[in-house]
PDB file of N, CA and C in Angstrom:
ATOM      1  N   MET S   1      71.583 111.955  48.872  1.00 97.00           N
ATOM      2  CA  MET S   1      71.906 110.170  49.307  1.00 97.00           C
ATOM      3  C   MET S   1      73.301 110.105  48.968  1.00 97.00           C
ATOM      4  N   ILE S   2      73.531 109.365  49.941  1.00 98.00           N
ATOM      5  CA  ILE S   2      75.046 108.869  49.750  1.00 98.00           C
ATOM      6  C   ILE S   2      75.373 107.338  49.634  1.00 98.00           C
ATOM      7  N   ILE S   3      76.128 107.097  49.028  1.00 98.00           N
ATOM      8  CA  ILE S   3      76.256 105.431  48.630  1.00 98.00           C
ATOM      9  C   ILE S   3      77.651 105.068  48.839  1.00 98.00           C
ATOM     10  N   VAL S   4      77.881 104.277  49.595  1.00 98.00           N
ATOM     11  CA  VAL S   4      78.975 103.768  50.361  1.00 98.00           C
ATOM     12  C   VAL S   4      79.111 102.255  49.372  1.00 98.00           C
ATOM     13  N   SER S   5      80.328 102.587  48.580  1.00 98.00           N
ATOM     14  CA  SER S   5      80.808 101.302  47.833  1.00 98.00           C
ATOM     15  C   SER S   5      81.771 100.366  48.424  1.00 98.00           C
ATOM     16  N   ILE S   6      81.666  98.976  48.739  1.00 97.00           N
ATOM     17  CA  ILE S   6      82.150  98.401  49.259  1.00 97.00           C
ATOM     18  C   ILE S   6      83.254  97.462  48.123  1.00 97.00           C
ATOM     19  N   LEU S   7      84.315  97.411  47.949  1.00 97.00           N
ATOM     20  CA  LEU S   7      84.847  97.098  46.747  1.00 97.00           C
ATOM     21  C   LEU S   7      85.892  96.101  46.733  1.00 97.00           C
ATOM     22  N   TYR S   8      85.578  94.640  46.498  1.00 95.00           N
ATOM     23  CA  TYR S   8      86.732  93.428  46.957  1.00 95.00           C
ATOM     24  C   TYR S   8      87.115  93.342  45.207  1.00 95.00           C
ATOM     25  N   GLU S   9      88.653  93.573  45.772  1.00 92.00           N
ATOM     26  CA  GLU S   9      89.705  93.477  44.755  1.00 92.00           C
ATOM     27  C   GLU S   9      89.737  91.904  44.075  1.00 92.00           C
ATOM     28  N   LYS S  10      90.095  91.274  43.248  1.00 84.00           N
ATOM     29  CA  LYS S  10      90.586  89.791  42.796  1.00 84.00           C
ATOM     30  C   LYS S  10      90.734  88.918  43.986  1.00 84.00           C
ATOM     31  N   PRO S  11      90.004  88.728  44.951  1.00 77.00           N
ATOM     32  CA  PRO S  11      90.518  87.699  46.493  1.00 77.00           C
ATOM     33  C   PRO S  11      90.807  86.431  45.987  1.00 77.00           C
ATOM     34  N   ASP S  12      91.508  85.564  46.415  1.00 83.00           N
ATOM     35  CA  ASP S  12      92.053  84.274  46.527  1.00 83.00           C
ATOM     36  C   ASP S  12      90.750  83.646  47.053  1.00 83.00           C
ATOM     37  N   ARG S  13      90.215  84.098  48.272  1.00 90.00           N
ATOM     38  CA  ARG S  13      88.720  83.385  48.796  1.00 90.00           C
ATOM     39  C   ARG S  13      88.225  84.322  48.594  1.00 90.00           C
ATOM     40  N   PHE S  14      86.549  83.876  47.976  1.00 93.00           N
ATOM     41  CA  PHE S  14      85.631  84.757  48.208  1.00 93.00           C
ATOM     42  C   PHE S  14      84.076  83.778  47.995  1.00 93.00           C
ATOM     43  N   ASP S  15      83.820  83.429  49.157  1.00 95.00           N
ATOM     44  CA  ASP S  15      82.440  82.424  49.027  1.00 95.00           C
ATOM     45  C   ASP S  15      81.212  83.462  49.165  1.00 95.00           C
ATOM     46  N   GLN S  16      80.797  83.087  47.481  1.00 95.00           N
ATOM     47  CA  GLN S  16      79.666  84.148  47.016  1.00 95.00           C
ATOM     48  C   GLN S  16      78.561  84.164  47.794  1.00 95.00           C
ATOM     49  N   ASP S  17      78.434  82.252  47.995  1.00 96.00           N
ATOM     50  CA  ASP S  17      77.354  81.554  48.717  1.00 96.00           C
ATOM     51  C   ASP S  17      76.710  82.542  50.307  1.00 96.00           C
ATOM     52  N   TYR S  18      77.887  82.741  50.618  1.00 97.00           N
ATOM     53  CA  TYR S  18      77.820  83.024  52.035  1.00 97.00           C
ATOM     54  C   TYR S  18      77.447  84.262  52.346  1.00 97.00           C
ATOM     55  N   TYR S  19      78.317  85.002  51.007  1.00 97.00           N
ATOM     56  CA  TYR S  19      78.074  86.827  51.425  1.00 97.00           C
ATOM     57  C   TYR S  19      76.631  87.196  50.750  1.00 97.00           C
ATOM     58  N   LEU S  20      76.003  86.250  49.746  1.00 97.00           N
ATOM     59  CA  LEU S  20      74.198  86.296  49.775  1.00 97.00           C
ATOM     60  C   LEU S  20      73.802  86.781  50.567  1.00 97.00           C
ATOM     61  N   THR S  21      73.855  85.074  51.193  1.00 98.00           N
ATOM     62  CA  THR S  21      73.025  84.441  51.749  1.00 98.00           C
ATOM     63  C   THR S  21      73.125  84.548  53.446  1.00 98.00           C
ATOM     64  N   GLN S  22      74.329  84.984  53.630  1.00 98.00           N
ATOM     65  CA  GLN S  22      74.377  85.294  55.267  1.00 98.00           C
ATOM     66  C   GLN S  22      74.736  86.698  55.829  1.00 98.00           C
ATOM     67  N   HIS S  23      75.650  87.124  54.631  1.00 98.00           N
ATOM     68  CA  HIS S  23      76.459  88.487  54.960  1.00 98.00           C
ATOM     69  C   HIS S  23      75.299  90.073  54.869  1.00 98.00           C
ATOM     70  N   MET S  24      75.073  89.771  53.597  1.00 98.00           N
ATOM     71  CA  MET S  24      74.396  90.881  53.095  1.00 98.00           C
ATOM     72  C   MET S  24      72.981  90.798  53.851  1.00 98.00           C
ATOM     73  N   PRO S  25      72.037  89.691  54.113  1.00 98.00           N
ATOM     74  CA  PRO S  25      71.127  90.041  54.993  1.00 98.00           C
ATOM     75  C   PRO S  25      71.490  90.115  56.490  1.00 98.00           C
ATOM     76  N   MET S  26      72.348  90.002  56.555  1.00 97.00           N
ATOM     77  CA  MET S  26      73.173  90.549  57.766  1.00 97.00           C
ATOM     78  C   MET S  26      72.993  91.821  58.106  1.00 97.00           C
ATOM     79  N   VAL S  27      73.717  92.338  57.022  1.00 98.00           N
ATOM     80  CA  VAL S  27      73.867  93.760  56.567  1.00 98.00           C
ATOM     81  C   VAL S  27      72.384  94.701  56.736  1.00 98.00           C
ATOM     82  N   ARG S  28      71.547  94.229  55.851  1.00 98.00           N
ATOM     83  CA  ARG S  28      70.144  94.496  55.922  1.00 98.00           C
ATOM     84  C   ARG S  28      69.502  94.520  57.126  1.00 98.00           C
ATOM     85  N   ASP S  29      69.490  93.441  57.928  1.00 97.00           N
ATOM     86  CA  ASP S  29      68.975  93.644  59.271  1.00 97.00           C
ATOM     87  C   ASP S  29      69.461  94.343  60.219  1.00 97.00           C
ATOM     88  N   ARG S  30      70.425  94.408  60.636  1.00 97.00           N
ATOM     89  CA  ARG S  30      71.405  95.047  61.123  1.00 97.00           C
ATOM     90  C   ARG S  30      71.451  96.927  61.452  1.00 97.00           C
ATOM     91  N   TRP S  31      71.414  97.276  60.093  1.00 97.00           N
ATOM     92  CA  TRP S  31      71.321  98.690  59.512  1.00 97.00           C
ATOM     93  C   TRP S  31      70.336  98.782  59.072  1.00 97.00           C
ATOM     94  N   SER S  32      68.915  98.000  59.352  1.00 96.00           N
ATOM     95  CA  SER S  32      67.537  98.372  58.896  1.00 96.00           C
ATOM     96  C   SER S  32      67.190  99.808  59.146  1.00 96.00           C
ATOM     97  N   GLN S  33      67.314 100.549  60.347  1.00 95.00           N
ATOM     98  CA  GLN S  33      67.052 101.993  60.299  1.00 95.00           C
ATOM     99  C   GLN S  33      67.909 102.771  59.544  1.00 95.00           C
ATOM    100  N   GLU S  34      68.930 102.574  59.119  1.00 97.00           N
ATOM    101  CA  GLU S  34      69.796 103.535  58.225  1.00 97.00           C
ATOM    102  C   GLU S  34      69.905 103.504  57.124  1.00 97.00           C
ATOM    103  N   LEU S  35      69.525 102.197  56.337  1.00 98.00           N
ATOM    104  CA  LEU S  35      69.998 101.654  54.817  1.00 98.00           C
ATOM    105  C   LEU S  35      68.547 102.207  54.386  1.00 98.00           C
ATOM    106  N   THR S  36      68.683 102.453  52.983  1.00 98.00           N
ATOM    107  CA  THR S  36      67.605 102.581  52.144  1.00 98.00           C
ATOM    108  C   THR S  36      67.464 101.624  51.179  1.00 98.00           C
ATOM    109  N   GLY S  37      68.433 101.135  50.922  1.00 97.00           N
ATOM    110  CA  GLY S  37      68.510 100.010  49.890  1.00 97.00           C
ATOM    111  C   GLY S  37      70.026  99.730  49.693  1.00 97.00           C
ATOM    112  N   THR S  38      70.163  98.415  48.916  1.00 98.00           N
ATOM    113  CA  THR S  38      71.441  97.797  48.807  1.00 98.00           C
ATOM    114  C   THR S  38      71.769  97.101  47.521  1.00 98.00           C
ATOM    115  N   ARG S  39      73.081  97.193  47.354  1.00 98.00           N
ATOM    116  CA  ARG S  39      72.667  96.537  45.655  1.00 98.00           C
ATOM    117  C   ARG S  39      74.067  95.654  45.587  1.00 98.00           C
ATOM    118  N   VAL S  40      74.342  94.294  44.766  1.00 98.00           N
ATOM    119  CA  VAL S  40      75.681  93.292  44.501  1.00 98.00           C
ATOM    120  C   VAL S  40      75.494  93.664  43.457  1.00 98.00           C
ATOM    121  N   LEU S  41      76.605  93.762  42.829  1.00 97.00           N
ATOM    122  CA  LEU S  41      77.430  93.461  41.806  1.00 97.00           C
ATOM    123  C   LEU S  41      78.741  92.681  41.553  1.00 97.00           C
ATOM    124  N   LYS S  42      78.511  92.194  40.742  1.00 95.00           N
ATOM    125  CA  LYS S  42      79.645  90.978  40.582  1.00 95.00           C
ATOM    126  C   LYS S  42      80.371  91.489  38.760  1.00 95.00           C
ATOM    127  N   GLY S  43      81.922  91.891  39.337  1.00 94.00           N
ATOM    128  CA  GLY S  43      82.651  92.515  38.206  1.00 94.00           C
ATOM    129  C   GLY S  43      82.826  91.128  36.818  1.00 94.00           C
ATOM    130  N   VAL S  44      82.541  91.648  35.745  1.00 94.00           N
ATOM    131  CA  VAL S  44      82.672  91.071  34.270  1.00 94.00           C
ATOM    132  C   VAL S  44      83.762  91.498  33.531  1.00 94.00           C
ATOM    133  N   PRO S  45      84.552  90.669  32.835  1.00 93.00           N
ATOM    134  CA  PRO S  45      85.342  90.968  31.969  1.00 93.00           C
ATOM    135  C   PRO S  45      84.674  92.318  30.635  1.00 93.00           C
ATOM    136  N   GLY S  46      85.402  93.271  30.579  1.00 91.00           N
ATOM    137  CA  GLY S  46      85.055  94.121  29.310  1.00 91.00           C
ATOM    138  C   GLY S  46      85.028  94.113  28.325  1.00 91.00           C
ATOM    139  N   PRO S  47      84.621  94.846  27.324  1.00 93.00           N
ATOM    140  CA  PRO S  47      84.576  94.600  26.110  1.00 93.00           C
ATOM    141  C   PRO S  47      85.601  93.920  25.353  1.00 93.00           C
ATOM    142  N   ASP S  48      87.053  94.052  25.834  1.00 94.00           N
ATOM    143  CA  ASP S  48      88.039  93.911  25.247  1.00 94.00           C
ATOM    144  C   ASP S  48      88.688  92.510  26.241  1.00 94.00           C
ATOM    145  N   GLY S  49      88.021  91.901  26.923  1.00 93.00           N
ATOM    146  CA  GLY S  49      88.215  90.818  27.589  1.00 93.00           C
ATOM    147  C   GLY S  49      88.744  90.795  28.682  1.00 93.00           C
ATOM    148  N   GLY S  50      89.044  92.152  28.993  1.00 92.00           N
ATOM    149  CA  GLY S  50      90.100  92.491  30.063  1.00 92.00           C
ATOM    150  C   GLY S  50      89.534  91.846  31.306  1.00 92.00           C
ATOM    151  N   ALA S  51      90.208  91.363  32.578  1.00 91.00           N
ATOM    152  CA  ALA S  51      89.695  91.256  33.618  1.00 91.00           C
ATOM    153  C   ALA S  51      89.101  92.536  34.345  1.00 91.00           C
ATOM    154  N   PRO S  52      88.294  92.448  35.369  1.00 92.00           N
ATOM    155  CA  PRO S  52      87.594  93.422  35.757  1.00 92.00           C
ATOM    156  C   PRO S  52      88.238  94.005  37.093  1.00 92.00           C
ATOM    157  N   ALA S  53      88.385  95.397  37.672  1.00 90.00           N
ATOM    158  CA  ALA S  53      89.114  95.629  38.471  1.00 90.00           C
ATOM    159  C   ALA S  53      88.860  95.056  39.683  1.00 90.00           C
ATOM    160  N   PHE S  54      87.184  95.131  40.267  1.00 94.00           N
ATOM    161  CA  PHE S  54      86.828  94.034  40.903  1.00 94.00           C
ATOM    162  C   PHE S  54      85.942  93.127  40.574  1.00 94.00           C
ATOM    163  N   ALA S  55      85.955  92.268  41.973  1.00 92.00           N
ATOM    164  CA  ALA S  55      85.187  90.913  41.793  1.00 92.00           C
ATOM    165  C   ALA S  55      83.622  91.008  41.978  1.00 92.00           C
ATOM    166  N   ILE S  56      83.758  92.000  43.170  1.00 95.00           N
ATOM    167  CA  ILE S  56      82.510  91.672  43.656  1.00 95.00           C
ATOM    168  C   ILE S  56      82.515  93.479  44.712  1.00 95.00           C
ATOM    169  N   ILE S  57      81.155  94.160  44.342  1.00 97.00           N
ATOM    170  CA  ILE S  57      81.424  95.668  44.803  1.00 97.00           C
ATOM    171  C   ILE S  57      79.728  95.567  45.744  1.00 97.00           C
ATOM    172  N   ALA S  58      79.187  96.091  46.542  1.00 98.00           N
ATOM    173  CA  ALA S  58      78.306  96.033  47.211  1.00 98.00           C
ATOM    174  C   ALA S  58      78.309  97.866  47.154  1.00 98.00           C
ATOM    175  N   GLU S  59      76.576  98.085  47.074  1.00 98.00           N
ATOM    176  CA  GLU S  59      76.261  99.363  46.904  1.00 98.00           C
ATOM    177  C   GLU S  59      75.295  99.633  48.490  1.00 98.00           C
ATOM    178  N   LEU S  60      75.807 100.448  49.469  1.00 98.00           N
ATOM    179  CA  LEU S  60      74.642 100.725  50.486  1.00 98.00           C
ATOM    180  C   LEU S  60      74.152 102.094  50.472  1.00 98.00           C
ATOM    181  N   SER S  61      72.913 102.090  50.160  1.00 98.00           N
ATOM    182  CA  SER S  61      72.567 103.555  50.199  1.00 98.00           C
ATOM    183  C   SER S  61      71.984 104.173  51.361  1.00 98.00           C
ATOM    184  N   PHE S  62      71.995 105.214  51.810  1.00 98.00           N
ATOM    185  CA  PHE S  62      71.837 105.758  53.059  1.00 98.00           C
ATOM    186  C   PHE S  62      71.343 107.450  52.617  1.00 98.00           C
ATOM    187  N   ALA S  63      70.177 107.649  53.195  1.00 97.00           N
ATOM    188  CA  ALA S  63      69.622 109.198  53.244  1.00 97.00           C
ATOM    189  C   ALA S  63      70.865 109.966  53.259  1.00 97.00           C
ATOM    190  N   SER S  64      71.518 110.319  54.479  1.00 97.00           N
ATOM    191  CA  SER S  64      72.631 111.538  54.803  1.00 97.00           C
ATOM    192  C   SER S  64      73.970 110.749  54.979  1.00 97.00           C
ATOM    193  N   MET S  65      74.508 111.424  55.166  1.00 97.00           N
ATOM    194  CA  MET S  65      76.098 111.208  55.794  1.00 97.00           C
ATOM    195  C   MET S  65      75.908 111.138  57.355  1.00 97.00           C
ATOM    196  N   ALA S  66      74.632 111.870  57.970  1.00 97.00           N
ATOM    197  CA  ALA S  66      74.570 111.196  59.388  1.00 97.00           C
ATOM    198  C   ALA S  66      74.080 109.821  59.511  1.00 97.00           C
ATOM    199  N   ALA S  67      73.218 109.382  58.296  1.00 98.00           N
ATOM    200  CA  ALA S  67      72.837 107.996  58.670  1.00 98.00           C
ATOM    201  C   ALA S  67      74.233 107.022  58.328  1.00 98.00           C
ATOM    202  N   VAL S  68      75.124 107.101  57.696  1.00 98.00           N
ATOM    203  CA  VAL S  68      76.278 106.639  57.530  1.00 98.00           C
ATOM    204  C   VAL S  68      77.062 106.497  58.730  1.00 98.00           C
ATOM    205  N   GLN S  69      77.469 107.784  59.397  1.00 97.00           N
ATOM    206  CA  GLN S  69      77.999 107.325  60.817  1.00 97.00           C
ATOM    207  C   GLN S  69      77.418 107.269  61.674  1.00 97.00           C
ATOM    208  N   GLN S  70      75.985 107.046  61.938  1.00 96.00           N
ATOM    209  CA  GLN S  70      75.313 106.248  62.800  1.00 96.00           C
ATOM    210  C   GLN S  70      75.554 104.973  62.459  1.00 96.00           C
ATOM    211  N   ALA S  71      75.194 104.216  60.978  1.00 97.00           N
ATOM    212  CA  ALA S  71      75.526 102.999  61.119  1.00 97.00           C
ATOM    213  C   ALA S  71      77.434 102.371  61.288  1.00 97.00           C
ATOM    214  N   MET S  72      78.122 103.349  60.763  1.00 95.00           N
ATOM    215  CA  MET S  72      79.529 102.831  61.224  1.00 95.00           C
ATOM    216  C   MET S  72      79.996 103.175  62.348  1.00 95.00           C
ATOM    217  N   SER S  73      79.298 103.774  63.542  1.00 95.00           N
ATOM    218  CA  SER S  73      79.624 103.724  64.622  1.00 95.00           C
ATOM    219  C   SER S  73      78.954 103.284  65.549  1.00 95.00           C
ATOM    220  N   GLY S  74      77.650 102.306  65.326  1.00 93.00           N
ATOM    221  CA  GLY S  74      76.514 101.983  65.847  1.00 93.00           C
ATOM    222  C   GLY S  74      77.100 100.893  66.523  1.00 93.00           C
ATOM    223  N   PRO S  75      75.952 100.154  67.217  1.00 92.00           N
ATOM    224  CA  PRO S  75      76.207  98.881  68.171  1.00 92.00           C
ATOM    225  C   PRO S  75      76.681  97.843  67.003  1.00 92.00           C
ATOM    226  N   HIS S  76      75.898  97.752  65.833  1.00 96.00           N
ATOM    227  CA  HIS S  76      76.278  96.264  64.874  1.00 96.00           C
ATOM    228  C   HIS S  76      77.550  96.363  64.040  1.00 96.00           C
ATOM    229  N   ALA S  77      77.941  97.503  64.118  1.00 96.00           N
ATOM    230  CA  ALA S  77      79.246  98.176  63.099  1.00 96.00           C
ATOM    231  C   ALA S  77      80.406  96.728  63.110  1.00 96.00           C
ATOM    232  N   GLN S  78      80.935  96.450  64.577  1.00 96.00           N
ATOM    233  CA  GLN S  78      81.882  95.822  64.523  1.00 96.00           C
ATOM    234  C   GLN S  78      81.309  94.073  64.178  1.00 96.00           C
ATOM    235  N   GLU S  79      80.544  93.868  64.377  1.00 96.00           N
ATOM    236  CA  GLU S  79      79.930  92.278  64.086  1.00 96.00           C
ATOM    237  C   GLU S  79      79.899  92.610  62.430  1.00 96.00           C
ATOM    238  N   ILE S  80      79.284  93.461  62.202  1.00 97.00           N
ATOM    239  CA  ILE S  80      79.294  93.030  60.488  1.00 97.00           C
ATOM    240  C   ILE S  80      81.104  93.153  60.136  1.00 97.00           C
ATOM    241  N   PHE S  81      81.872  94.249  60.270  1.00 95.00           N
ATOM    242  CA  PHE S  81      82.832  93.916  59.955  1.00 95.00           C
ATOM    243  C   PHE S  81      83.756  92.974  60.304  1.00 95.00           C
ATOM    244  N   ALA S  82      83.496  92.242  61.607  1.00 96.00           N
ATOM    245  CA  ALA S  82      84.651  90.988  61.745  1.00 96.00           C
ATOM    246  C   ALA S  82      83.578  89.834  60.711  1.00 96.00           C
ATOM    247  N   ASP S  83      82.552  89.959  60.470  1.00 97.00           N
ATOM    248  CA  ASP S  83      82.470  89.032  59.321  1.00 97.00           C
ATOM    249  C   ASP S  83      83.033  88.660  58.098  1.00 97.00           C
ATOM    250  N   VAL S  84      83.727  89.331  57.615  1.00 96.00           N
ATOM    251  CA  VAL S  84      84.048  89.676  56.186  1.00 96.00           C
ATOM    252  C   VAL S  84      85.144  88.438  56.290  1.00 96.00           C
ATOM    253  N   ALA S  85      85.607  88.220  57.199  1.00 96.00           N
ATOM    254  CA  ALA S  85      86.609  86.845  57.457  1.00 96.00           C
ATOM    255  C   ALA S  85      86.287  85.412  57.391  1.00 96.00           C
ATOM    256  N   ASN S  86      84.664  85.561  57.596  1.00 97.00           N
ATOM    257  CA  ASN S  86      83.835  84.413  56.674  1.00 97.00           C
ATOM    258  C   ASN S  86      83.770  83.986  55.687  1.00 97.00           C
ATOM    259  N   PHE S  87      83.976  85.158  54.645  1.00 96.00           N
ATOM    260  CA  PHE S  87      83.783  84.772  53.152  1.00 96.00           C
ATOM    261  C   PHE S  87      84.930  85.300  52.238  1.00 96.00           C
ATOM    262  N   THR S  88      85.787  86.024  52.851  1.00 95.00           N
ATOM    263  CA  THR S  88      87.092  86.574  52.194  1.00 95.00           C
ATOM    264  C   THR S  88      88.429  86.625  53.204  1.00 95.00           C
ATOM    265  N   ASP S  89      89.057  86.817  51.926  1.00 92.00           N
ATOM    266  CA  ASP S  89      90.869  86.799  52.884  1.00 92.00           C
ATOM    267  C   ASP S  89      91.333  88.148  52.411  1.00 92.00           C
ATOM    268  N   VAL S  90      90.594  89.168  51.710  1.00 90.00           N
ATOM    269  CA  VAL S  90      91.272  90.340  51.448  1.00 90.00           C
ATOM    270  C   VAL S  90      90.023  91.782  51.889  1.00 90.00           C
ATOM    271  N   SER S  91      91.214  92.684  52.565  1.00 91.00           N
ATOM    272  CA  SER S  91      90.496  93.620  53.236  1.00 91.00           C
ATOM    273  C   SER S  91      89.728  94.650  51.869  1.00 91.00           C
ATOM    274  N   PRO S  92      88.027  94.826  52.030  1.00 94.00           N
ATOM    275  CA  PRO S  92      87.441  95.164  50.918  1.00 94.00           C
ATOM    276  C   PRO S  92      88.077  96.674  51.012  1.00 94.00           C
ATOM    277  N   ARG S  93      87.821  97.567  50.088  1.00 95.00           N
ATOM    278  CA  ARG S  93      88.248  99.078  49.690  1.00 95.00           C
ATOM    279  C   ARG S  93      86.822  99.671  50.065  1.00 95.00           C
ATOM    280  N   GLN S  94      86.990 100.757  50.116  1.00 96.00           N
ATOM    281  CA  GLN S  94      85.350 101.814  50.453  1.00 96.00           C
ATOM    282  C   GLN S  94      85.511 103.172  49.768  1.00 96.00           C
ATOM    283  N   LEU S  95      84.237 103.223  49.313  1.00 97.00           N
ATOM    284  CA  LEU S  95      84.346 104.610  48.346  1.00 97.00           C
ATOM    285  C   LEU S  95      83.472 105.104  48.695  1.00 97.00           C
ATOM    286  N   ILE S  96      82.876 106.314  49.591  1.00 98.00           N
ATOM    287  CA  ILE S  96      81.859 106.993  49.640  1.00 98.00           C
ATOM    288  C   ILE S  96      81.486 108.504  48.725  1.00 98.00           C
ATOM    289  N   SER S  97      80.613 108.338  48.580  1.00 98.00           N
ATOM    290  CA  SER S  97      79.776 109.257  47.604  1.00 98.00           C
ATOM    291  C   SER S  97      78.535 109.714  47.317  1.00 98.00           C
ATOM    292  N   GLU S  98      78.419 110.880  46.774  1.00 97.00           N
ATOM    293  CA  GLU S  98      77.076 111.867  46.933  1.00 97.00           C
ATOM    294  C   GLU S  98      76.484 111.642  45.842  1.00 97.00           C
ATOM    295  N   VAL S  99      75.035 111.285  45.843  1.00 96.00           N
ATOM    296  CA  VAL S  99      74.481 110.995  44.382  1.00 96.00           C
ATOM    297  C   VAL S  99      74.258 113.039  43.862  1.00 96.00           C
ATOM    298  N   LEU S 100      74.293 112.968  42.801  1.00 96.00           N
ATOM    299  CA  LEU S 100      73.944 114.621  42.166  1.00 96.00           C
ATOM    300  C   LEU S 100      72.999 114.450  41.474  1.00 96.00           C
ATOM    301  N   GLY S 101      72.910 113.266  40.847  1.00 88.00           N
ATOM    302  CA  GLY S 101      71.362 113.384  39.543  1.00 88.00           C
ATOM    303  C   GLY S 101      71.201 111.893  39.374  1.00 88.00           C
TER     304      GLY S 101
END
């Protein structure tokens, strides 16, 4: 299994309502053939009260790297990537990982 993590560092603008009610449902719908699951995480202060490194993290699960490549180069990728401007002013970082256990 491959996890694509989309990481949003402390943005000046992040419309969480739009993200949860518009953007993520669009991602799930457009990539329904490739995705095996999604999860959205909100960063919280650590035990020492320090600020979280990331405000929001989306985890997108795919069965294989081929499925990731199909989604990222498919007909809906540009629409999904362009929608980011509707909820934040920062460019998200991306981390691709393979689940080992």
